[in-house]
XYZ file of C-alpha atoms in Angstrom:
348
model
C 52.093 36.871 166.937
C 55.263 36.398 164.372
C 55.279 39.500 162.151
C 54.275 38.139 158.522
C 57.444 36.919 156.275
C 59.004 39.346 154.079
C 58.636 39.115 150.343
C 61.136 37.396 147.989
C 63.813 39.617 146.698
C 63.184 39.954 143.280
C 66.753 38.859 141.567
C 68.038 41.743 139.785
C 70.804 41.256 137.460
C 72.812 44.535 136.276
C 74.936 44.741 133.052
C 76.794 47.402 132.806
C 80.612 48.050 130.500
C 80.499 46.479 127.145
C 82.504 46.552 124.096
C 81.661 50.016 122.836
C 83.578 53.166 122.816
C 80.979 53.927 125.724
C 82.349 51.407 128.240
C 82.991 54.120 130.642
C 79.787 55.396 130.953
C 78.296 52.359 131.644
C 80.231 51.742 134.607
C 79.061 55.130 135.854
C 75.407 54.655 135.349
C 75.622 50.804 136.487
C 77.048 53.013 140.162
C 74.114 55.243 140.033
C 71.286 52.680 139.497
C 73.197 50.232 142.317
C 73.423 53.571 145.032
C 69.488 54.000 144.500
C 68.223 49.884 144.321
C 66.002 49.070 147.789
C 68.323 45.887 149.281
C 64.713 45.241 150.551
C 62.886 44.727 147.283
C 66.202 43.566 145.490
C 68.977 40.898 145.267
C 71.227 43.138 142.875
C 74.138 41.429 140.898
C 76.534 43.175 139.169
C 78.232 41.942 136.287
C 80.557 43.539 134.065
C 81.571 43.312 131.047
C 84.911 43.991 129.590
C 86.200 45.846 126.428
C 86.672 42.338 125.247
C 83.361 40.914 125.823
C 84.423 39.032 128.831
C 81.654 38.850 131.672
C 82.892 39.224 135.201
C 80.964 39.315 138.877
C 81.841 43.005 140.188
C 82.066 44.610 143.428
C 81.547 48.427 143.756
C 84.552 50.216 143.747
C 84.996 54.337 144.749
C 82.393 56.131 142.735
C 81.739 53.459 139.693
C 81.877 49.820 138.814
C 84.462 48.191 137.506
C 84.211 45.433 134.456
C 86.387 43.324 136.052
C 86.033 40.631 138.837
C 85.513 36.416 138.356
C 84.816 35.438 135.044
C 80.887 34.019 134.758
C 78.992 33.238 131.595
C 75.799 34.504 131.157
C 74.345 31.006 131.924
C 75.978 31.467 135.459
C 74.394 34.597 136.162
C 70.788 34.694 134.302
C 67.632 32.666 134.642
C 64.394 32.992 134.198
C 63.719 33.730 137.508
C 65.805 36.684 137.160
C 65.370 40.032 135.664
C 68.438 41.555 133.969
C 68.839 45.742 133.258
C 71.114 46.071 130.565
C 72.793 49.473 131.408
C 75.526 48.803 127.988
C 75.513 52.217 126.081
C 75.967 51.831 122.248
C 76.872 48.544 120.388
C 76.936 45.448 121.742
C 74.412 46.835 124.280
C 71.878 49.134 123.301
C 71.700 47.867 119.695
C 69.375 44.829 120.240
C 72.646 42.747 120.897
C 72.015 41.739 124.174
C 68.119 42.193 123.912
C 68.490 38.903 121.639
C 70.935 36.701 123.848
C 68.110 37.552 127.040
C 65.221 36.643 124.720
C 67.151 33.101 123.838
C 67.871 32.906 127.502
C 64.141 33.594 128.545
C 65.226 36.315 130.840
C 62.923 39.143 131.655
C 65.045 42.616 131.111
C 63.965 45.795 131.338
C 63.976 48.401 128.374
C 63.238 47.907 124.497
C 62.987 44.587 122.689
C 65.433 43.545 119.827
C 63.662 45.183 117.053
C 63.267 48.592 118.510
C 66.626 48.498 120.123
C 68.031 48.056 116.470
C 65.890 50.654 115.015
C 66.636 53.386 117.666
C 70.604 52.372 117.995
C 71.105 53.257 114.082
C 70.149 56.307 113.150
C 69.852 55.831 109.758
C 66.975 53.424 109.816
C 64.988 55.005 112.533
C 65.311 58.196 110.409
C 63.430 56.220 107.827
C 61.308 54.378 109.665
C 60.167 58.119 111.545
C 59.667 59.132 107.768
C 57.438 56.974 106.907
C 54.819 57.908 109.870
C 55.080 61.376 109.122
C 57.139 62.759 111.717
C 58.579 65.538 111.384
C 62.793 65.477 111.661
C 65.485 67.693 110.769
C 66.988 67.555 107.802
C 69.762 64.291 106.647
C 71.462 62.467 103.996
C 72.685 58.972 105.228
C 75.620 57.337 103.132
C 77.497 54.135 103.722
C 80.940 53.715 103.695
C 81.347 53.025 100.298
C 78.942 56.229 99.495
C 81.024 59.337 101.003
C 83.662 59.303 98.321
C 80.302 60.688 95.932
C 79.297 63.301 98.338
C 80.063 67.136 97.091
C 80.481 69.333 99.714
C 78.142 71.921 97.804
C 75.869 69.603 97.929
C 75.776 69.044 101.518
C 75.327 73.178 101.494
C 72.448 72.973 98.931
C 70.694 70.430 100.776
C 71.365 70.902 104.796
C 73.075 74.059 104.880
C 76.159 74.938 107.031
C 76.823 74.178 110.191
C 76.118 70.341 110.081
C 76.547 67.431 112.020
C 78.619 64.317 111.180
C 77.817 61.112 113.225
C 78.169 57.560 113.024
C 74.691 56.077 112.415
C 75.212 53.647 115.289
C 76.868 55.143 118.701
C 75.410 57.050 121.340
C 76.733 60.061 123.673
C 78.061 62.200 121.183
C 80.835 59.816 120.161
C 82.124 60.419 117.210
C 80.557 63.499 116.392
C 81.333 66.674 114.825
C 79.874 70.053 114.034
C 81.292 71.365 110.767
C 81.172 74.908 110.133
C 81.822 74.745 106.026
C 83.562 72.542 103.180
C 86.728 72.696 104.640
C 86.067 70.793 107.602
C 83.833 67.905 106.004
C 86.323 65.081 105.440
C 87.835 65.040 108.167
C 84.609 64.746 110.515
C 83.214 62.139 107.938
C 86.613 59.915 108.200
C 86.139 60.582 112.060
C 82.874 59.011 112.102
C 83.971 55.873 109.777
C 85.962 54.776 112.427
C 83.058 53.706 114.649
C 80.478 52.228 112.154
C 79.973 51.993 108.258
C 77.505 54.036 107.854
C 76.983 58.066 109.083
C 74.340 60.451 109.029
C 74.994 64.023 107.656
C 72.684 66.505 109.542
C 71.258 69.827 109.535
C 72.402 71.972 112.876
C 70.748 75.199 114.284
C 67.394 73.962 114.335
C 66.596 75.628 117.756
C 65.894 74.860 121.106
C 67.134 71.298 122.538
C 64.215 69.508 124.452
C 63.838 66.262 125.563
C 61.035 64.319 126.950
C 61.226 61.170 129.053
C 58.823 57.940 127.693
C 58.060 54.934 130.677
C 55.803 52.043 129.668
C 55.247 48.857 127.504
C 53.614 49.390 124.006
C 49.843 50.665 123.662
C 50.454 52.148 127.807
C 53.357 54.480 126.761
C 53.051 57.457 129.573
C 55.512 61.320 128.966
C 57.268 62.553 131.449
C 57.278 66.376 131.759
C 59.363 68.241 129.046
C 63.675 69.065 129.745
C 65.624 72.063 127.968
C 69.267 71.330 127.249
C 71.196 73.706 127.207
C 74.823 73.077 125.832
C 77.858 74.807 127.311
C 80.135 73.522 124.859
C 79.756 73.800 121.324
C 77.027 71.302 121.193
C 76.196 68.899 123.688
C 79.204 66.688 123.569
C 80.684 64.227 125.556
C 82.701 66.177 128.319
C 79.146 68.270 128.700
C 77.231 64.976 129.017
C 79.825 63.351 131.525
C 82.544 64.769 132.532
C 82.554 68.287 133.828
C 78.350 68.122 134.668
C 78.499 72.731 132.705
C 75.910 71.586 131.103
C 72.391 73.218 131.865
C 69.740 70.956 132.196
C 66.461 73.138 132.542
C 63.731 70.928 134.384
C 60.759 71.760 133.300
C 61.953 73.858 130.331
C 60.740 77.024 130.200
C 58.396 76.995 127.397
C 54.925 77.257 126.807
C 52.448 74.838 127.887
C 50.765 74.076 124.552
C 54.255 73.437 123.375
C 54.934 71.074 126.200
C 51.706 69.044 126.052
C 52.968 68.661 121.912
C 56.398 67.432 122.849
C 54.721 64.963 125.000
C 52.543 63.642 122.370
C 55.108 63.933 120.113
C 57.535 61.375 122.176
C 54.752 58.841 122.551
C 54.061 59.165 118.991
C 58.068 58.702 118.189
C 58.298 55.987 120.747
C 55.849 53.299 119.709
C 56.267 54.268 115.948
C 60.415 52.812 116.881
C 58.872 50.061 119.265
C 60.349 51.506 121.987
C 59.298 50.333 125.698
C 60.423 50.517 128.948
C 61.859 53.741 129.089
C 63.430 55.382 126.381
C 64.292 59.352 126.130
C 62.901 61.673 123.227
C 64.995 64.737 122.175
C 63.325 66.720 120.012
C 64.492 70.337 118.481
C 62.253 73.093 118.964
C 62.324 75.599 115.748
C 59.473 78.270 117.577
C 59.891 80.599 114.428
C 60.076 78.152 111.450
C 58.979 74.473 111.588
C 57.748 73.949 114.974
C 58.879 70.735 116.707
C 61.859 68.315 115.006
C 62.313 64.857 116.389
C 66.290 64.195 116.232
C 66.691 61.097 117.783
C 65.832 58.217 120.428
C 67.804 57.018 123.054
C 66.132 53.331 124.701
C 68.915 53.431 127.312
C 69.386 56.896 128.646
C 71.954 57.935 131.122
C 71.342 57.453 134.592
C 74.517 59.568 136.098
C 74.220 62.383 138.123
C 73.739 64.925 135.239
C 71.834 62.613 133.653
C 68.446 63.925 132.301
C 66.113 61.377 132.009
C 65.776 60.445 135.924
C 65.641 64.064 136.337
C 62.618 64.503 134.148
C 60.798 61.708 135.713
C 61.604 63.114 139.177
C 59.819 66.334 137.988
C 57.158 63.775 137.277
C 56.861 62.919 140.475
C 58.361 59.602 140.204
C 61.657 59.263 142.257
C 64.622 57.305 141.224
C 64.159 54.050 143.506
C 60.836 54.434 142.507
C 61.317 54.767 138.556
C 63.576 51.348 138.748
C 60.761 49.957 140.757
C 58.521 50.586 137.323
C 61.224 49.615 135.074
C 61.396 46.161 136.979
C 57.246 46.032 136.863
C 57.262 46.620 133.208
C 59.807 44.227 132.327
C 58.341 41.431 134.254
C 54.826 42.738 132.673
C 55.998 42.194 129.529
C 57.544 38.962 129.324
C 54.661 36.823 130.877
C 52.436 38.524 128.686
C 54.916 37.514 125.661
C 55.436 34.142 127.396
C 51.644 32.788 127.005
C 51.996 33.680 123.189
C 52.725 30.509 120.442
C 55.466 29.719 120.102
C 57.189 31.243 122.906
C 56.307 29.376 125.614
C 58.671 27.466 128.031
């Protein structure tokens, strides 16, 4: 007897570079998620896109991808049949950008929708929109461009204290960043941050202990992954600790107590849905174990997947493996646009 036909491939389309200062990344993390697809279970292609906004076919090349290749448009490469993973970093990418064009397109995708891609990209308004559910956050003043010629430095100290942070309300990866140590140094990390977005976010530092929490489901079936410690060997967790020299200690599970855990947990559900974040998204939260307790700082809906990447490595912990996590992420995103589909208005 003939052995039973294989399933269909599932068409899975990755996106990867962008226009952002994060382009590089990208290509990184598109390498990482291509190394661990099943060819069995997937028809993966890879398409690039330049600092330009041009979209190109890729082929893997050494240890990344590369944004460059055939030109396509995203007509040529998406249908509904399809299911794209945006792996774009930043603007034009993880801002609800490219969320919209796949809703337009009727694309299935994998992560957050447009509105909680927008709300968790700027800092600002997720700040506010965290505010107004209660949760707890570190301290923050958030000025637009036309704003930071009013701010006094001893006001900053009044209100935050010294050391802050300076960062551009919309950018990712610790681009753009700075840690100030006292007046002096203010102006020059605020002009820093102007040159990536209009608007910054003035923040309190030395809150305490860096945690982070992973988040995997669609709205209303949001599940935690077990609790990370980060633990910085730079300054602050910057960009060359993130991705470039892998110092960086990434304690999995952190070594804290278990109530604590179990209130991180709840606490990055909580955070999650409150942004609309689905899919997967990654919590960090500061942990102050003498003072205020638990600190949400910020939410990131398309977390790294390199090698010292934390949020596969919390899920691992999990017990979810990486072929297996993309395996969900595929589920979910399929899950979640025929149950959208059927809804008035939006079907085909």
């Amino acid at each position: 007897m003939a052995p039973p036909p294989a399933p269909p491939r599932t068409r899975l389309v990755l996106l990867f570079g962008g226009r952002s200062a994060e382009h590089d990344i990208s290509c990184i993390t598109a390498a990482s998620v291509l190394a661990a697809v099943d060819p069995q279970r997937f028809d993966v292609v890879a398409v690039g896109i330049d600092r330009d906004g041009g979209w190109h076919l890729a082929e893997p090349a050494a240890d990344r991808l590369g944004a460059s290749g055939p030109p396509v448009t995203p007509v040529d490469v998406l249908s509904p049949d399809s299911v794209a993973f945006p792996l774009l970093h930043g603007p034009f990418g993880e801002d609800g950008t490219v969320q919209g064009l796949l809703e337009v397109l009727d694309v299935p995708y994998v992560g957050t929708g447009v509105l909680g891609s927008a709300l968790c990209m700027d800092k600002a308004m997720a700040k506010s929109v965290l505010a107004s559910h209660g949760i707890a956050q570190v301290r923050y003043l958030a000025l637009r461009a036309d704003q930071v010629g009013e701010l006094r430095a001893d006001q900053v100290g009044d209100e935050l204290g010294w050391p802050v942070f300076v960062k551009p309300a919309n950018l990712g990866s610790s681009v753009g960043i700075s840690k100030v140590a006292g007046p002096d140094e203010l102006a020059a990390a605020i002009e820093l941050a102007l040159n990536y977005d209009d608007v910054i976010v003035v923040e309190e530092a030395s809150v305490g202990r860096e945690l982070e929490c992973g988040v995997l489901g669609n709205l209303g079936g949001t599940q935690a992954s077990v609790v990370g410690e980060v633990v910085p060997t730079h300054d602050f967790y910057d960009y060359e600790d993130k991705y470039l020299d892998g110092a960086v200690e990434l304690r999995v599970p952190a070594p804290i107590p278990h109530r604590v855990a179990e209130e991180v947990r709840a606490l990055a559900v909580r955070t999650a849905e409150a942004l609309r974040a689905e899919g997967m998204a990654r919590v960090d939260v500061f942990w102050d174990p003498a003072g205020r307790g638990l600190l949400v700082n910020e939410v990131n809906t398309i977390p790294g997947f390199t090698p010292y990447s934390m949020y596969p490595a919390l899920w691992a912990a999990s017990g979810i493996d990486y072929p297996t996590l993309v395996d969900r992420l595929v589920a979910l995103a399929v899950e979640r646009h025929a149950r959208r589909a059927g809804r008035v208005g939006r079907s085909r």
